Tab-separated table of C-alpha atoms in Angstrom:
chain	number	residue	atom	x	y	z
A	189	UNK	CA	85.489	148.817	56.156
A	190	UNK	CA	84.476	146.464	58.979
A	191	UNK	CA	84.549	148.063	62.417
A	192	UNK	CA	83.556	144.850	63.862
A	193	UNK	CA	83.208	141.095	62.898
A	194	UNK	CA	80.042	140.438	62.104
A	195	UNK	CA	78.123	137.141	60.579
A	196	UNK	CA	77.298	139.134	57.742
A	197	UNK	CA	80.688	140.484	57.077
A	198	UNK	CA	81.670	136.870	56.750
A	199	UNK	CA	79.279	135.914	54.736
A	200	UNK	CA	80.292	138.623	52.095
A	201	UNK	CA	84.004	137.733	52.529
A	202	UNK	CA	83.060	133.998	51.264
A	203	UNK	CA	81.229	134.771	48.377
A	204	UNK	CA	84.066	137.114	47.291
A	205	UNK	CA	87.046	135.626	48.186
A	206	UNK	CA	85.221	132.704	46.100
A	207	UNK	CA	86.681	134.003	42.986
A	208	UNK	CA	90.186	133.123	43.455
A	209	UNK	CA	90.478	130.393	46.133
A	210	UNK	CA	90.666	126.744	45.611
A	211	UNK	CA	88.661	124.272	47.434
A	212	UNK	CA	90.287	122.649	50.130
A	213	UNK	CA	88.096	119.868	51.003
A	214	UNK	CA	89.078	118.217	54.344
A	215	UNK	CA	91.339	115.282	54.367
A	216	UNK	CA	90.867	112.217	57.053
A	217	UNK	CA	94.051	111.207	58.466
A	218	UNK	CA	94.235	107.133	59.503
A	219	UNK	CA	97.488	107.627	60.845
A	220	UNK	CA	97.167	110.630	63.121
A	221	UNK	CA	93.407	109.064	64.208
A	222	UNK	CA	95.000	106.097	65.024
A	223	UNK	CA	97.710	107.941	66.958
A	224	UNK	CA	95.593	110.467	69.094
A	225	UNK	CA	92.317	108.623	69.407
A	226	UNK	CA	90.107	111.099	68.062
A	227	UNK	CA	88.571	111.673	64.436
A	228	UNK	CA	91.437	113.743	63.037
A	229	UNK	CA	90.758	115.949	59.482
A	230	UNK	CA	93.078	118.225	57.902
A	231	UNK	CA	92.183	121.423	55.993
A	232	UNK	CA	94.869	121.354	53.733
A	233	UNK	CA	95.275	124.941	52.851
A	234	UNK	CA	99.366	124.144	51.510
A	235	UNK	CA	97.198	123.404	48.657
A	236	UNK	CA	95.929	127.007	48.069
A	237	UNK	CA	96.622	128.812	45.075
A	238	UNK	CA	99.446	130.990	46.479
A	239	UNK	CA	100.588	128.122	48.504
A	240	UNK	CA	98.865	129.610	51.786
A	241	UNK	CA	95.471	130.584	53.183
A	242	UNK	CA	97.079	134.203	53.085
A	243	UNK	CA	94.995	134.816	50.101
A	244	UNK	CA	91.896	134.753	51.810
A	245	UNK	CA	92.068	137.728	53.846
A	246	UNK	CA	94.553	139.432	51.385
A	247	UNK	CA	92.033	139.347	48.683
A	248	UNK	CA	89.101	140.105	50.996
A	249	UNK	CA	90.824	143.349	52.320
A	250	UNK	CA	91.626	144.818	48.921
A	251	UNK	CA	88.221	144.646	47.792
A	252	UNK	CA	86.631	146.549	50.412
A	253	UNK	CA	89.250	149.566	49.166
A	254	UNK	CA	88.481	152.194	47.479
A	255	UNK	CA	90.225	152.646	43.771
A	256	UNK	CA	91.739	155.412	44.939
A	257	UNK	CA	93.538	154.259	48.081
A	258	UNK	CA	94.440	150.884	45.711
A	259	UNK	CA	95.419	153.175	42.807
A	260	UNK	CA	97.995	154.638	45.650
A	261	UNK	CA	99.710	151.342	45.515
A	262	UNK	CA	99.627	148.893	47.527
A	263	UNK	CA	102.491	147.572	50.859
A	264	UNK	CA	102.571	145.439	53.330
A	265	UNK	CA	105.321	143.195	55.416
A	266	UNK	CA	105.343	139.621	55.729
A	267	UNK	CA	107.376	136.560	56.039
A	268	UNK	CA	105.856	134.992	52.780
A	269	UNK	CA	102.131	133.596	53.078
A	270	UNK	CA	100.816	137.034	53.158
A	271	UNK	CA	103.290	138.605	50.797
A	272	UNK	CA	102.148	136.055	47.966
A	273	UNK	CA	98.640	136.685	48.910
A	274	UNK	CA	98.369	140.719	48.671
A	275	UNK	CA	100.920	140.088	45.155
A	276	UNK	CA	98.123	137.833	43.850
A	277	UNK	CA	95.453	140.150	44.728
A	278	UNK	CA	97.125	143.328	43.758
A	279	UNK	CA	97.942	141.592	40.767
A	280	UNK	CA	94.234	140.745	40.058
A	281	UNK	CA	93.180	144.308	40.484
A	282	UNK	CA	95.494	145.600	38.093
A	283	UNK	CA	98.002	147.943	40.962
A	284	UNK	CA	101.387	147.936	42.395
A	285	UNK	CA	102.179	146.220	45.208
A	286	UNK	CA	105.440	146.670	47.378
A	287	UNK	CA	106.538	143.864	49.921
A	288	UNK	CA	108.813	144.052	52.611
A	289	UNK	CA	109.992	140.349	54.001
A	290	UNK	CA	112.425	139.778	56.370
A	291	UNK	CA	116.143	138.480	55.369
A	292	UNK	CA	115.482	135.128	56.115
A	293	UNK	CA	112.183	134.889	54.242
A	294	UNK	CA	112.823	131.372	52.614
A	295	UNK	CA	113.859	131.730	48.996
A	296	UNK	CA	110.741	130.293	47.458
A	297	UNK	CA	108.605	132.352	49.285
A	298	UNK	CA	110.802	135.796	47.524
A	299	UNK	CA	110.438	134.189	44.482
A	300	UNK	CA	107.575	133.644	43.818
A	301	UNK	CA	106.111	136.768	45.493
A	302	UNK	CA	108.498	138.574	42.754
A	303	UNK	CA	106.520	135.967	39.765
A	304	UNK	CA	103.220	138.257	40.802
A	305	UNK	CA	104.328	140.876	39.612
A	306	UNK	CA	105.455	142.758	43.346
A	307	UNK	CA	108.468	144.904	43.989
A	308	UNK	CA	110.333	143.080	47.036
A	309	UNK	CA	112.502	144.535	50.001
A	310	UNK	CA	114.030	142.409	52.184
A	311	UNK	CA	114.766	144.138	55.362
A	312	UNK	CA	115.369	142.780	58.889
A	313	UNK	CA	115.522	139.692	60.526
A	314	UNK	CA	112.196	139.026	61.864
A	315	UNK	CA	108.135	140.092	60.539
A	316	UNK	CA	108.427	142.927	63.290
A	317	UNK	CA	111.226	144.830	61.689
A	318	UNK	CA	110.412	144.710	58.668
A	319	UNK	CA	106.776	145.603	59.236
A	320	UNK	CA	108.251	149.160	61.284
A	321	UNK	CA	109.967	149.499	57.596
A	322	UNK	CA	107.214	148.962	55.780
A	323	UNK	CA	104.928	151.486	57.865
A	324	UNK	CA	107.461	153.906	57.185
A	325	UNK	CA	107.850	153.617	53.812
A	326	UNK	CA	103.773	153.727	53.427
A	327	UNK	CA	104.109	156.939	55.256
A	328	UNK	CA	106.918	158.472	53.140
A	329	UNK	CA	105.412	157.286	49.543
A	330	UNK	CA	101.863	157.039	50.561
A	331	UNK	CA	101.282	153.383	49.993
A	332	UNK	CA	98.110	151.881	51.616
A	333	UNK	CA	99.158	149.521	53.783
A	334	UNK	CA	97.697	146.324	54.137
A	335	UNK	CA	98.293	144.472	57.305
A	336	UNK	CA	99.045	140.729	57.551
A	337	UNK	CA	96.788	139.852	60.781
A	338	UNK	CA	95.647	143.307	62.542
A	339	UNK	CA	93.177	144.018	60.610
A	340	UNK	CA	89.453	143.188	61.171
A	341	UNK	CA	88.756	143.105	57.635
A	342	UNK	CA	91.937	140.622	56.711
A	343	UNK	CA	90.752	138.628	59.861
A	344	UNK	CA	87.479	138.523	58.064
A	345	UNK	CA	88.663	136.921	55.461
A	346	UNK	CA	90.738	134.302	57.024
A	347	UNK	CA	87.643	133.265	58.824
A	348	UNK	CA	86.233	131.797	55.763
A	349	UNK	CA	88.497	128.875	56.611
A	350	UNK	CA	86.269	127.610	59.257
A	351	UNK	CA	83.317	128.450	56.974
A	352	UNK	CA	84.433	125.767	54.685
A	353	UNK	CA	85.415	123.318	57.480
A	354	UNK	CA	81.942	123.878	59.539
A	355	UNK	CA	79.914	123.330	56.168
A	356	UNK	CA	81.645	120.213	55.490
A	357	UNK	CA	81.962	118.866	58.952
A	358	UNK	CA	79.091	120.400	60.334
A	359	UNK	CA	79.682	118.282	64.098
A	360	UNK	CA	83.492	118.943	64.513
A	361	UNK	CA	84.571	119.212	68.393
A	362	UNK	CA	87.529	120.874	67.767
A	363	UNK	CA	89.321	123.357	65.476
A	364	UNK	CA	93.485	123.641	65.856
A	365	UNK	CA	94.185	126.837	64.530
A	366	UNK	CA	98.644	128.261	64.028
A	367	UNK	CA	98.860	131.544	65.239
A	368	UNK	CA	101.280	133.868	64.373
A	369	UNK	CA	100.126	137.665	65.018
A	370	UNK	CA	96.244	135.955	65.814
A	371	UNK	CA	94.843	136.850	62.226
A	372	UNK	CA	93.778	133.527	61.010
A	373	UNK	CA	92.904	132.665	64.974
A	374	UNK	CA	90.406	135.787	65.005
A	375	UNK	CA	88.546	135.187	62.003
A	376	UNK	CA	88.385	131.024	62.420
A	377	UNK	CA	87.472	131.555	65.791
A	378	UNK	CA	85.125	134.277	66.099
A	379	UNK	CA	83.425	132.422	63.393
A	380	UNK	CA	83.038	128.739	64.439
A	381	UNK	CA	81.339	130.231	68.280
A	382	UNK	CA	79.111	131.896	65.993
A	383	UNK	CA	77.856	129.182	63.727
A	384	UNK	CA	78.519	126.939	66.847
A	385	UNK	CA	79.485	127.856	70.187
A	386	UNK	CA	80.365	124.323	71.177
A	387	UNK	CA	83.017	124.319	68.635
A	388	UNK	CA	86.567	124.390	71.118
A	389	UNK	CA	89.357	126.949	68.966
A	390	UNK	CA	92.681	125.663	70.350
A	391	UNK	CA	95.637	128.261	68.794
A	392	UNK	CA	98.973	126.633	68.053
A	393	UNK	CA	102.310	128.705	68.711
A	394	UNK	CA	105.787	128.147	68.454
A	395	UNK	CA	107.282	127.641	72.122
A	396	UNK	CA	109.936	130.326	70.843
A	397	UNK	CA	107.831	133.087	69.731
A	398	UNK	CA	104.938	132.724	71.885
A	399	UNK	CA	103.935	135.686	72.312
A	400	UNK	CA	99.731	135.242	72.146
A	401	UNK	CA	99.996	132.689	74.892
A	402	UNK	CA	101.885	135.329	77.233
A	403	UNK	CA	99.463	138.274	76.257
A	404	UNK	CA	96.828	136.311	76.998
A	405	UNK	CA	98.551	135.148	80.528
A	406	UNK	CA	99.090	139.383	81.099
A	407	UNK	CA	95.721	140.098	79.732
A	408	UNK	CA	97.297	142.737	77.200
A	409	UNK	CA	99.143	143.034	73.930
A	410	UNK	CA	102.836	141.943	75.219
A	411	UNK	CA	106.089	142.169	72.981
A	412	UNK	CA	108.346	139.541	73.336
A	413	UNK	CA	112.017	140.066	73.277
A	414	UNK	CA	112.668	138.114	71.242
A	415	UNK	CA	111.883	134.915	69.068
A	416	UNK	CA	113.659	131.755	67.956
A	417	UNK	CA	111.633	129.299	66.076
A	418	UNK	CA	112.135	127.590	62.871
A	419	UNK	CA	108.277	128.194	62.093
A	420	UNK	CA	109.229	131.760	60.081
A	421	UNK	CA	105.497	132.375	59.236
A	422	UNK	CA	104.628	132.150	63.337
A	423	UNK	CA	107.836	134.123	64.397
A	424	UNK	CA	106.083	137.293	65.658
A	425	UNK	CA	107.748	138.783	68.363
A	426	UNK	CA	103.947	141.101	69.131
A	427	UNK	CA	100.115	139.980	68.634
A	428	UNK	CA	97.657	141.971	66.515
A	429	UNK	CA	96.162	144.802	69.092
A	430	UNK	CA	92.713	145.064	67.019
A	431	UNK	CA	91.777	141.602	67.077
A	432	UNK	CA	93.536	140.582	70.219
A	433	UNK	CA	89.672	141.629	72.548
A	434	UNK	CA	88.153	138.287	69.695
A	435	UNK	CA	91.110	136.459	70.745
A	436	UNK	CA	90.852	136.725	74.657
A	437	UNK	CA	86.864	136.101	73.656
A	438	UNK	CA	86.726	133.558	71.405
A	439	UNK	CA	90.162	131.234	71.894
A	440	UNK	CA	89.789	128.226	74.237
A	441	UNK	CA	93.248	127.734	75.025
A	442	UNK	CA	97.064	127.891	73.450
A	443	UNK	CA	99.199	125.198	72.922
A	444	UNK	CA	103.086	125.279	72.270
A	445	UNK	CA	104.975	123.362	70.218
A	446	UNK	CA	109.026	122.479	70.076
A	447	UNK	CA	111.023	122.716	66.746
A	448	UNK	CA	111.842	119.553	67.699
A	449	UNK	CA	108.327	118.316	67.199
A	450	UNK	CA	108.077	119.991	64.115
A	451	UNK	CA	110.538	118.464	62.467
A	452	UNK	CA	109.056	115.034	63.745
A	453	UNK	CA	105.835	116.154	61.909
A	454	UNK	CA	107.023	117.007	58.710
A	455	UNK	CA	108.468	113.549	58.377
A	456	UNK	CA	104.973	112.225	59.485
A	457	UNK	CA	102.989	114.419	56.749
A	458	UNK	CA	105.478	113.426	54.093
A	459	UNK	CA	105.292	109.995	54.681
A	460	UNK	CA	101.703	108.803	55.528
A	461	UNK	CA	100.007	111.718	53.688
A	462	UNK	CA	102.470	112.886	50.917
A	463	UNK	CA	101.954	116.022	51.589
A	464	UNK	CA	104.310	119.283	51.887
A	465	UNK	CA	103.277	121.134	54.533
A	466	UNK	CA	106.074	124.205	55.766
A	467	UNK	CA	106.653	124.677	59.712
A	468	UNK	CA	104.114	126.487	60.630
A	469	UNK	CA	101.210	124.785	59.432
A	470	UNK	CA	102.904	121.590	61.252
A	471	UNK	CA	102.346	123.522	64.129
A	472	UNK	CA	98.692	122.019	64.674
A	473	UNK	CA	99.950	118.554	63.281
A	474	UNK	CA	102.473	118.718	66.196
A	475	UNK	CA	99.532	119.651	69.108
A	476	UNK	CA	97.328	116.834	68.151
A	477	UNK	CA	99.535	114.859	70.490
A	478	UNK	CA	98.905	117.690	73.356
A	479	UNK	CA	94.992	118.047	73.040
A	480	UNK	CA	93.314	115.900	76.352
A	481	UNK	CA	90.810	114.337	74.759
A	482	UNK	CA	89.484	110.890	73.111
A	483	UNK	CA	86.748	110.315	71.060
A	484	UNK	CA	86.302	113.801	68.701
A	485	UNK	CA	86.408	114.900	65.666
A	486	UNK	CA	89.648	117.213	65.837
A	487	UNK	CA	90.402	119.552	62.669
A	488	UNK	CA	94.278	121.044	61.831
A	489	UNK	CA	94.424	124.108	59.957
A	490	UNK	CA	97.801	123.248	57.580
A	491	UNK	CA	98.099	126.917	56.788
A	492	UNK	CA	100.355	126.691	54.065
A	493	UNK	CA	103.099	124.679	51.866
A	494	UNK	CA	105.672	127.363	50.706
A	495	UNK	CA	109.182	125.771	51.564
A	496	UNK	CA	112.394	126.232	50.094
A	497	UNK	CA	114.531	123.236	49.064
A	498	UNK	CA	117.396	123.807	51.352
A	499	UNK	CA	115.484	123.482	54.085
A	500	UNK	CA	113.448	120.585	53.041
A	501	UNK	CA	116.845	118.733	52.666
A	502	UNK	CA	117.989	119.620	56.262
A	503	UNK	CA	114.611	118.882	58.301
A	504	UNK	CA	114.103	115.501	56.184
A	505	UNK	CA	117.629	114.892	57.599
A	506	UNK	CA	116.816	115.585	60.973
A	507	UNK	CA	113.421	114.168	61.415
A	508	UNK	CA	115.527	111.090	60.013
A	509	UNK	CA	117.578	111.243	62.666
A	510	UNK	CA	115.219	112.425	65.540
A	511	UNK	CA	113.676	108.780	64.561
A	512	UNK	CA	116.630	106.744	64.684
A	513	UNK	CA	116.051	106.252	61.100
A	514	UNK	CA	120.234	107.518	60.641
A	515	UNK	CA	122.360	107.474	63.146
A	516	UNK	CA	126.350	107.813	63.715
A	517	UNK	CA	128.583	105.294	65.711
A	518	UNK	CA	132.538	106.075	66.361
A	519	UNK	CA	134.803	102.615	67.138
A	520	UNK	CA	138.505	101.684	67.253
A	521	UNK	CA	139.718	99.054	64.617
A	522	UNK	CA	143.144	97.374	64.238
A	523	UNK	CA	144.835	98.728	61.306
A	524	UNK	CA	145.205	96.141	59.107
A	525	UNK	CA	143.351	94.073	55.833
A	526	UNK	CA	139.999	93.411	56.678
A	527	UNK	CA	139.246	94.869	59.520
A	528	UNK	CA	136.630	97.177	57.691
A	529	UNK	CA	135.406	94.424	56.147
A	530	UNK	CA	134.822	92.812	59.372
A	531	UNK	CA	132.664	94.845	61.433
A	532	UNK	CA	130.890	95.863	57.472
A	533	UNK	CA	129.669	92.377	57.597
A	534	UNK	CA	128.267	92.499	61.133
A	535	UNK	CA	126.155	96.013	59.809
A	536	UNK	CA	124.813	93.949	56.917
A	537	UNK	CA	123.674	90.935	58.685
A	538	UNK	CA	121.725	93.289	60.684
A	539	UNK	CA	120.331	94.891	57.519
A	540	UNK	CA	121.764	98.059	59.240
A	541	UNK	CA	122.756	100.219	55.490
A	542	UNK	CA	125.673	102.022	55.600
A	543	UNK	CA	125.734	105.610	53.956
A	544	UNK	CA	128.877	107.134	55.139
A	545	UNK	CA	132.341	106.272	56.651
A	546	UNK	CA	134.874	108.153	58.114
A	547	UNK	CA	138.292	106.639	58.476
A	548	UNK	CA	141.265	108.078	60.282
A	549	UNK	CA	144.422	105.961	60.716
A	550	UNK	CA	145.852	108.840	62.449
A	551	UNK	CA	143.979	109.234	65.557
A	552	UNK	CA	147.267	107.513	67.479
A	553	UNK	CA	150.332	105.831	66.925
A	554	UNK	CA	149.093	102.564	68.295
A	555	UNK	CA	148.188	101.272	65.201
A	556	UNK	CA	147.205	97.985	66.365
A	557	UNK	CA	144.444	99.562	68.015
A	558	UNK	CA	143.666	103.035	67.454
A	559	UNK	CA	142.228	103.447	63.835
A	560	UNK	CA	139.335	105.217	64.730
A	561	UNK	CA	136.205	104.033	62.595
A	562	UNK	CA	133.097	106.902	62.121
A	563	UNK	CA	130.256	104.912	60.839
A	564	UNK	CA	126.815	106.468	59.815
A	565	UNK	CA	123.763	104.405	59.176
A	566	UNK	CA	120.120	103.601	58.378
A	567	UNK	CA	118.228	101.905	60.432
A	568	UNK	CA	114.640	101.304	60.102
A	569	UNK	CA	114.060	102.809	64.132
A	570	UNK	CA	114.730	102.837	67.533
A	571	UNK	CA	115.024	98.762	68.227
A	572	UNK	CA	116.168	98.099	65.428
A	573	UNK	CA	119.378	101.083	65.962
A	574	UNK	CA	119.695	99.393	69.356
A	575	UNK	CA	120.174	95.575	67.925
A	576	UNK	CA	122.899	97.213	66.080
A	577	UNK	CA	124.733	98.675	68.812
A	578	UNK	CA	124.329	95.991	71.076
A	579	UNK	CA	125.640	93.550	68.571
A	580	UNK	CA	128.657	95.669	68.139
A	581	UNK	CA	129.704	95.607	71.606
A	582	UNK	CA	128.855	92.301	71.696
A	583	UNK	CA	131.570	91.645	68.823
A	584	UNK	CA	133.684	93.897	70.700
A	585	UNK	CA	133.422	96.861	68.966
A	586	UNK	CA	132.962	99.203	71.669
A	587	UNK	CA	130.534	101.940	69.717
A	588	UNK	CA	129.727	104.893	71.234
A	589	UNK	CA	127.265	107.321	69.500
A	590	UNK	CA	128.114	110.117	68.218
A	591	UNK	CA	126.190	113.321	67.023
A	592	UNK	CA	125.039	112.840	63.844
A	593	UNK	CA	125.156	116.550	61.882
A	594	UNK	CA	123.847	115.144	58.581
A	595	UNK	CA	124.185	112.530	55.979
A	596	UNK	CA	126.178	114.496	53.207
């Protein structure tokens, strides 16, 4: 087992992880270059095999076992990525593999961790608990345990990420690297400053589960108490402690990120790169606003694509409405014929589309006056959403906006 990272180590990780990966080649990104004013690439690892770059180090990790600890079975905890990966490797070497994932592990990410072939728990409500259940079951059944970021040799194998990226784009100025516990942040980083040390590592985090960027602010492993972020593969409440010395080494800064901007994001990805990327691999498509530069070639690790439909409904729905694409307008009408009608036509000769109407004669007995009207719309942005309203105070209207809590 590596007791260090080492160039070497690397190198072997690559050539065996080789076996199961898919290439990811980088993917240039018009829109986003266009946007940020840099050279901007993606390594689209939502593409991998499992859906993740979680196979990487999974894989790595279990080959450098011994049959005997394998043969013991394998467990480990994870919110998904890292859950599919260990399945799929366990899988490959022919042993069991148990998986504890939090209770609000998206339902995709269960299932198809289950399709490998791997017994699944779901206990607790974030990666920390369920990893303290997972330890203990290891201890009572004698599982090896394979962890999802703090280990050197799992690290190792994440690193072949920026392997790939550096022998494609040999001259990138920076890498943007998600960072949950700091596994995939060790291994990319440790390994672009050794190929190249002016390669800049920036790690992404959710602003609600932070908890690398305030370690690294109280130069030691620090538990946050608690997280809230609807990135589920970044919501660690405590950084790995082995590879946290390569982090406070090799990192060159931490950006945080909003839901808010996530959501944002994903609508971006989907609609100038058709791609499904899950929230926290948008977390480095969100920072390419933040990074202070101009001019270089910047490179965001997409660290994975495993997203449950339910959730793809409701953040298409609110990146929709984060962009004025939908929004919600309440008026007062006179009841009586054609009143709808009326202010209908003034929506459509705007080309504003409507998608949903709520209509309550009840709101007072002044029915003359006080039929209140709830209109919800598509627009096709923000000045376009404001000719509308404008136009219906104009025709007397009177709309005031309202929150809009979804189109269905």
């Amino acid at each position: 087992m590596a007791e260090e990272l080492t160039l070497k180590k690397f190198e072997e990780a690559y050539e065996i992880i080789k076996k199961v990966v898919l290439p990811t080649n980088l993917v240039e990104s018009e829109y986003f270059s266009k946007q940020t004013g840099n050279k901007v690439y993606f390594k689209p690892e939502n593409m991998q095999l499992t859906g993740a770059y979680k196979i990487r180090g999974a894989y790595y990790k279990i080959s450098t076992l011994s049959d005997e600890l394998r043969q013991k079975g394998l467990i480990t905890a994870s919110a998904g990525n890292h859950a599919q990966g260990v399945a799929y490797a366990a899988k490959a070497y022919g042993v069991k593999a148990t998986i504890v994932m939090p209770a609000s592990t998206p339902l995709i990410k269960v299932n198809r961790t289950k399709s490998y072939g791997a017994d699944v728990i779901l206990y607790g409500d974030v990666y920390d608990e369920a990893c303290a259940y997972a330890l203990e079951l290891a201890e009572d059944k004698g599982y090896t345990f394979i962890h999802p970021f703090d280990d050197l040799d799992v690290a190792t194998g994440q690193g072949s990420v920026a392997m790939e990226i550096i022998k494609e784009l040999p001259f990138v100025d920076y890498i943007l690297v998600p960072i949950g516990g700091g596994g995939l942040a060790t291994g990319v980083s440790t390994l672009a400053k050794m190929m190249n040390p002016n390669i800049k590592v920036i790690g992404v985090e959710p602003a609600g589960a932070n908890c690398m960027q305030v370690s690294l602010k109280n130069k030691k492993v620090t538990t946050l108490p608690s997280v809230d972020t609807i990135a589920d593969g970044t919501a660690v409440k405590t950084p790995g402690t082995k590879i946290f010395p390569y982090i406070q080494k090799n990192i060159d800064g931490i950006i945080t990120v909003e839901d808010s901007e996530l959501i944002v994001a994903f609508l971006d990805m989907l609609e100038n790169h058709k791609m499904l990327v899950e929230n926290s691999g948008l977390l480095t498509v969100a920072a390419l606003k933040h990074l202070n530069v101009k001019g270089k070639k910047v490179v965001s690790i997409l660290s994975g694509g495993n997203m449950d439909m339910i959730t793809f409904s409701s953040i298409v729905q609110h990146g929709l409405i984060a962009r004025d694409r939908i929004f919600t307008v309440s008026t007062l009408l006179p009841d009586k014929p054609g009143a709808l009608m009326n202010i209908s036509k003034v929506i459509a000769d705007l080309n504003g589309n409507i998608i949903k109407l709520e209509h309550n004669q009840f709101v007072s007995i002044n029915r003359s006056s006080a039929v209140e009207l709830i209109i919800t719309m598509e627009a096709f942005g923000s000045e376009h959403k404001q000719l509308i309203i404008n136009t219906l105070s104009e025709k007397g209207y009177k709309p005031k906006e309202v929150m809009t809590k979804g189109i269905y």
